[in-house]
C-alpha positions as semicolon CSV with decimal commas, in nm:
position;residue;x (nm);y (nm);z (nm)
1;X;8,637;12,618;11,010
2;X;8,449;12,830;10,725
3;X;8,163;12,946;10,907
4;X;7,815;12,869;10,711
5;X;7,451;12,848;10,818
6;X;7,452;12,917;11,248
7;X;7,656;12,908;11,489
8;X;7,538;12,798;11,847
9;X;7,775;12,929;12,078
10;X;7,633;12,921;12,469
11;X;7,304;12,798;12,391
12;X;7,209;13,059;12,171
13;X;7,190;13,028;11,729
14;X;7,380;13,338;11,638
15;X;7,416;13,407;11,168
16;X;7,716;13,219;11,109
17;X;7,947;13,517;10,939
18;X;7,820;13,795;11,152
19;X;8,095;13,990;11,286
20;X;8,224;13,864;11,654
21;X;8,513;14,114;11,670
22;X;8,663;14,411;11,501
23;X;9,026;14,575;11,535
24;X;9,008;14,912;11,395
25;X;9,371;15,119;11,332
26;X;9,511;15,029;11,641
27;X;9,879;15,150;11,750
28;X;10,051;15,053;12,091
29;X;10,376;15,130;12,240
30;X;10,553;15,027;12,505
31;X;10,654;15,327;12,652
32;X;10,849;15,498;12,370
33;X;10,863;15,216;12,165
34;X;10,579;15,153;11,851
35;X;10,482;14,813;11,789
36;X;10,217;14,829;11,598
37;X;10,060;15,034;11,368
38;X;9,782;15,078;11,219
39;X;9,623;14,761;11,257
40;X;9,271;14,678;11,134
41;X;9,127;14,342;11,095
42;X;8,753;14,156;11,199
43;X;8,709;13,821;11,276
44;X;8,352;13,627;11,201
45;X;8,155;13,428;11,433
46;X;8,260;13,032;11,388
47;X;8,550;13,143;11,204
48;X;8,919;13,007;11,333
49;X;9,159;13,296;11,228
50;X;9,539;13,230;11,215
51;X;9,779;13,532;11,310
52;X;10,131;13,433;11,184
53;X;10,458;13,606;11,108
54;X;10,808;13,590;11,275
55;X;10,926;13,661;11,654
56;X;10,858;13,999;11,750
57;X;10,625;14,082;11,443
58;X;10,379;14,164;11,713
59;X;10,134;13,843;11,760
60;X;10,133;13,820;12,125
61;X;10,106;14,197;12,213
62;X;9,771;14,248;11,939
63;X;9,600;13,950;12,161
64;X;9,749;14,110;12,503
65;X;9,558;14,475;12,342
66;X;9,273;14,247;12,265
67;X;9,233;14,068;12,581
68;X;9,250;14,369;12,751
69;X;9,576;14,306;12,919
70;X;9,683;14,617;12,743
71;X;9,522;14,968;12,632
72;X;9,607;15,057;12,281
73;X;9,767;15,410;12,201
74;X;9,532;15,480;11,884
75;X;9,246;15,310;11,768
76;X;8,958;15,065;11,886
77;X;8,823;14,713;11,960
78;X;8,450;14,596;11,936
79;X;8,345;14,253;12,061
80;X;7,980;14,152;11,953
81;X;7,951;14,503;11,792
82;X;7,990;14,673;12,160
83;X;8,324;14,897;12,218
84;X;8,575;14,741;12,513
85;X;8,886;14,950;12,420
86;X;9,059;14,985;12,746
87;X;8,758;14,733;12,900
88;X;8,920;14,528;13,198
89;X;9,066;14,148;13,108
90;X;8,858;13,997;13,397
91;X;8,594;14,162;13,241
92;X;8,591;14,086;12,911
93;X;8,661;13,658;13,009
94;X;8,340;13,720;13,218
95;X;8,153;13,812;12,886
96;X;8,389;13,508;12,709
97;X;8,674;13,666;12,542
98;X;8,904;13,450;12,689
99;X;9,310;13,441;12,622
100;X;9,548;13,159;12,667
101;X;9,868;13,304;12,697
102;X;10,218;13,189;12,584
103;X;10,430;12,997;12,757
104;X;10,238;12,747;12,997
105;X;9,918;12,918;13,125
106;X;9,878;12,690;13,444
107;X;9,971;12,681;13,801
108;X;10,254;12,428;13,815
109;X;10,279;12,411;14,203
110;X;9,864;12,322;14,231
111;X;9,650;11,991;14,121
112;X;9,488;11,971;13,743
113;X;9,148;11,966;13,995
114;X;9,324;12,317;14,186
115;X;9,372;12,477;13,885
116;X;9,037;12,390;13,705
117;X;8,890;12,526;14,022
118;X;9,068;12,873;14,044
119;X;8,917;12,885;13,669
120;X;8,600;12,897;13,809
121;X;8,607;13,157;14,154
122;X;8,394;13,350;13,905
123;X;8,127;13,137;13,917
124;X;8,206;12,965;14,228
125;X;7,836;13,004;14,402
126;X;7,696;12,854;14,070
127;X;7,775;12,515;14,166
128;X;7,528;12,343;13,957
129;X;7,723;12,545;13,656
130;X;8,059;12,456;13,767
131;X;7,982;12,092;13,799
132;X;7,856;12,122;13,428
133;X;8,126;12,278;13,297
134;X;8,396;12,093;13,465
135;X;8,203;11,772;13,336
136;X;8,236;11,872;12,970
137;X;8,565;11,967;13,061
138;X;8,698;11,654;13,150
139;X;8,469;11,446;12,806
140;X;8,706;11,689;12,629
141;X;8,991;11,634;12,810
142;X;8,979;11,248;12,938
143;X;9,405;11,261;13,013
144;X;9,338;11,530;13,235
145;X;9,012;11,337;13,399
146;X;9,273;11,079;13,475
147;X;9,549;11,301;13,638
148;X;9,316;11,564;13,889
149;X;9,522;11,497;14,157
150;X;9,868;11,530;14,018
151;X;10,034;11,888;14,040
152;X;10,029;12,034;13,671
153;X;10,405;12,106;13,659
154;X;10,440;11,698;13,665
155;X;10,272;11,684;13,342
156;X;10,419;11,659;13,007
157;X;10,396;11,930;12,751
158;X;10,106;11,804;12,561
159;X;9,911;11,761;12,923
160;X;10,023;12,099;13,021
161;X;9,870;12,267;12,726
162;X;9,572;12,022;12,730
163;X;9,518;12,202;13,078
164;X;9,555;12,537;12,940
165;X;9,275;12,468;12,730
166;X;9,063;12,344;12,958
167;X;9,092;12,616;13,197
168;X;8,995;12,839;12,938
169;X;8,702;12,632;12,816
170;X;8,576;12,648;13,187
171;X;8,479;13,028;13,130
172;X;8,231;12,904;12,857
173;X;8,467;13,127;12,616
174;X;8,249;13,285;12,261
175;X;8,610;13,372;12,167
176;X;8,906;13,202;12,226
177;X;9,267;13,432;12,165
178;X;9,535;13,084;12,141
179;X;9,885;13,240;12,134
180;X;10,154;12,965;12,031
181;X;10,022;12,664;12,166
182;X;10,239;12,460;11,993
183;X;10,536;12,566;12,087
184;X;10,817;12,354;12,187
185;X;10,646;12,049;12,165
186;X;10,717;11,738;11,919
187;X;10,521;11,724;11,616
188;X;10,290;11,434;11,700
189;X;10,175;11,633;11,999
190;X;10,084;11,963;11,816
191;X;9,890;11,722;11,575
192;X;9,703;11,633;11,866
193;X;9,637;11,961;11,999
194;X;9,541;12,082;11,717
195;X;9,308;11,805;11,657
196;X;9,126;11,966;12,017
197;X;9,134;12,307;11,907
198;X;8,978;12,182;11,542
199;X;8,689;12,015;11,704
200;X;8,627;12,343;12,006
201;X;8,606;12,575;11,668
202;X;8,340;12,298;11,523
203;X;8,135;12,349;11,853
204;X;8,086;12,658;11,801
205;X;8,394;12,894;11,972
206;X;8,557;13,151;11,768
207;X;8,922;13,159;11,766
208;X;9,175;13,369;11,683
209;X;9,533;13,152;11,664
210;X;9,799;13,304;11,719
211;X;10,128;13,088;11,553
212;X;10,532;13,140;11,396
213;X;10,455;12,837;11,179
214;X;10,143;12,858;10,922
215;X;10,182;12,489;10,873
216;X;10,063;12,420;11,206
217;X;9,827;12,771;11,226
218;X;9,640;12,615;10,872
219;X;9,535;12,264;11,033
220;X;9,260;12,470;11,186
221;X;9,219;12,775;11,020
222;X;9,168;12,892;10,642
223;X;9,197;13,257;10,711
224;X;9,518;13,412;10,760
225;X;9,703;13,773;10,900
226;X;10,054;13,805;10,849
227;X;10,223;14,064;11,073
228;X;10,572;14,201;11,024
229;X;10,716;14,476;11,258
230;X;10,378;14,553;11,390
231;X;10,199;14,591;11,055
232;X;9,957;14,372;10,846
233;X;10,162;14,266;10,523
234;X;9,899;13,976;10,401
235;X;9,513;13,927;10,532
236;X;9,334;13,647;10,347
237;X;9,323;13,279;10,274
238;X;9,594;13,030;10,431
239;X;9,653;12,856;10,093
240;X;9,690;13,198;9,925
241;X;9,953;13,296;10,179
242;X;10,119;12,931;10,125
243;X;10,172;13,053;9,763
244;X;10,362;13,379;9,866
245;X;10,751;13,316;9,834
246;X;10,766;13,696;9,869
247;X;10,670;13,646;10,264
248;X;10,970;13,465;10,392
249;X;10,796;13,116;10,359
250;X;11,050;12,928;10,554
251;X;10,949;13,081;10,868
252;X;10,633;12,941;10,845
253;X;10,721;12,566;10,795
254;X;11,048;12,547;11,044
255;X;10,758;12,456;11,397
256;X;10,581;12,142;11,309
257;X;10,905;11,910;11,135
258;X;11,167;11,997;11,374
């Protein structure tokens, strides 16, 4: 989504194009190991932002650092022009910067109703709020109105990640970190998840995507940041980045034809 005219995000009109978050020169390590370095990059409000490159490039620990799952070594983070470097994760989903993980983010031993729930023990004594959100929830997610009382690690892969989502959309997120929801799944299935994620970003909810395969990352996003080895080699648009043979292209288009 190019973001234009306002944004509503929560209720509230916010400039479309105003700046929602901001990386600044950050470096982490894990213990004596660098993995990135240096990094800077902002993200608008309304904008969907793809963060591509190949394994290990460092995708998934710059959303862990932003998330607040980790502290970086160097450098800062703003979200809505306030500092959170080294702010708490519960925290920062409270004030809806809100990760989904990699891998499957659900409980596979509870209910699609269980795990919706444990989504909202935040909120729990708002129960006027958690019957809204659930509500919109499940318009968004009809499969998963269908299925509340089957465990989640039933489902299939599409239903799985469907729940993901939806856990995450019942924190009311103003930014939404996605790292690799497509993977391992068959192509029509990404195209359908990505479909969801396309329509959340039209809504209103910033996201910043994180993906091995641009094909897949540009569906939804016309911005792009290509990491390698824990540094930014390429920041701008998706079809620009198509165009660069010198950035190992066929990693990019390997996740959504096989």
């Amino acid at each position: 989504m190019k973001a234009e005219g306002a944004v509503a995000v929560n209720g509230e009109k916010h400039p479309a194009g105003d700046r929602v978050l901001g990386v600044q020169d950050v470096d982490f390590s894990y213990g004596h190991l660098q993995v990135l370095f240096g990094i800077s990059m902002d993200v608008q409000r309304g904008e969907a932002l793809a963060l591509v490159g190949t394994n290990g490039a460092g995708k998934s620990t710059l959303l862990r650092v932003i998330a607040g799952l980790e502290t970086p070594t160097a450098g800062s983070v703003t979200f809505d022009d306030r500092d959170i470097t080294g702010a708490r994760a519960e925290r920062l989903a409270g004030e809806g910067l809100v990760l989904i993980p990699g891998g499957r983010a659900i409980f596979t031993d509870m209910t699609v109703a269980e795990n919706l729930e444990m989504q909202s023990l935040s909120i729990r004594k708002q129960g006027a709020l958690v019957r809204e959100r659930k509500e919109r929830v499940l318009t968004t997610f009809p499969r998963l109105a269908e299925r509340l009382g089957q465990h989640a690690g039933t489902l299939s892969g599409g239903e799985q990640q469907q729940l993901a989502l939806a856990k995450a959309l019942m924190l009311d997120p103003k930014l939404l970190c996605i790292d690799e929801l497509s993977l391992g799944l068959a192509p029509v299935v990404i195209a359908e998840l990505m479909e969801i994620v396309r329509r959340l970003n039209e809504d209103g909810i910033t996201l910043v995507v994180v993906e091995q395969s641009l094909n897949v990352a540009a569906q939804i996003c016309s911005r792009a940041i290509f990491l390698e080895k824990g540094e930014v080699r390429f920041a701008g648009e998706c079809a620009e980045l198509l165009e660069r043979d010198d950035i190992a292209r066929a990693v990019f288009f390997g996740g959504a034809d096989s």
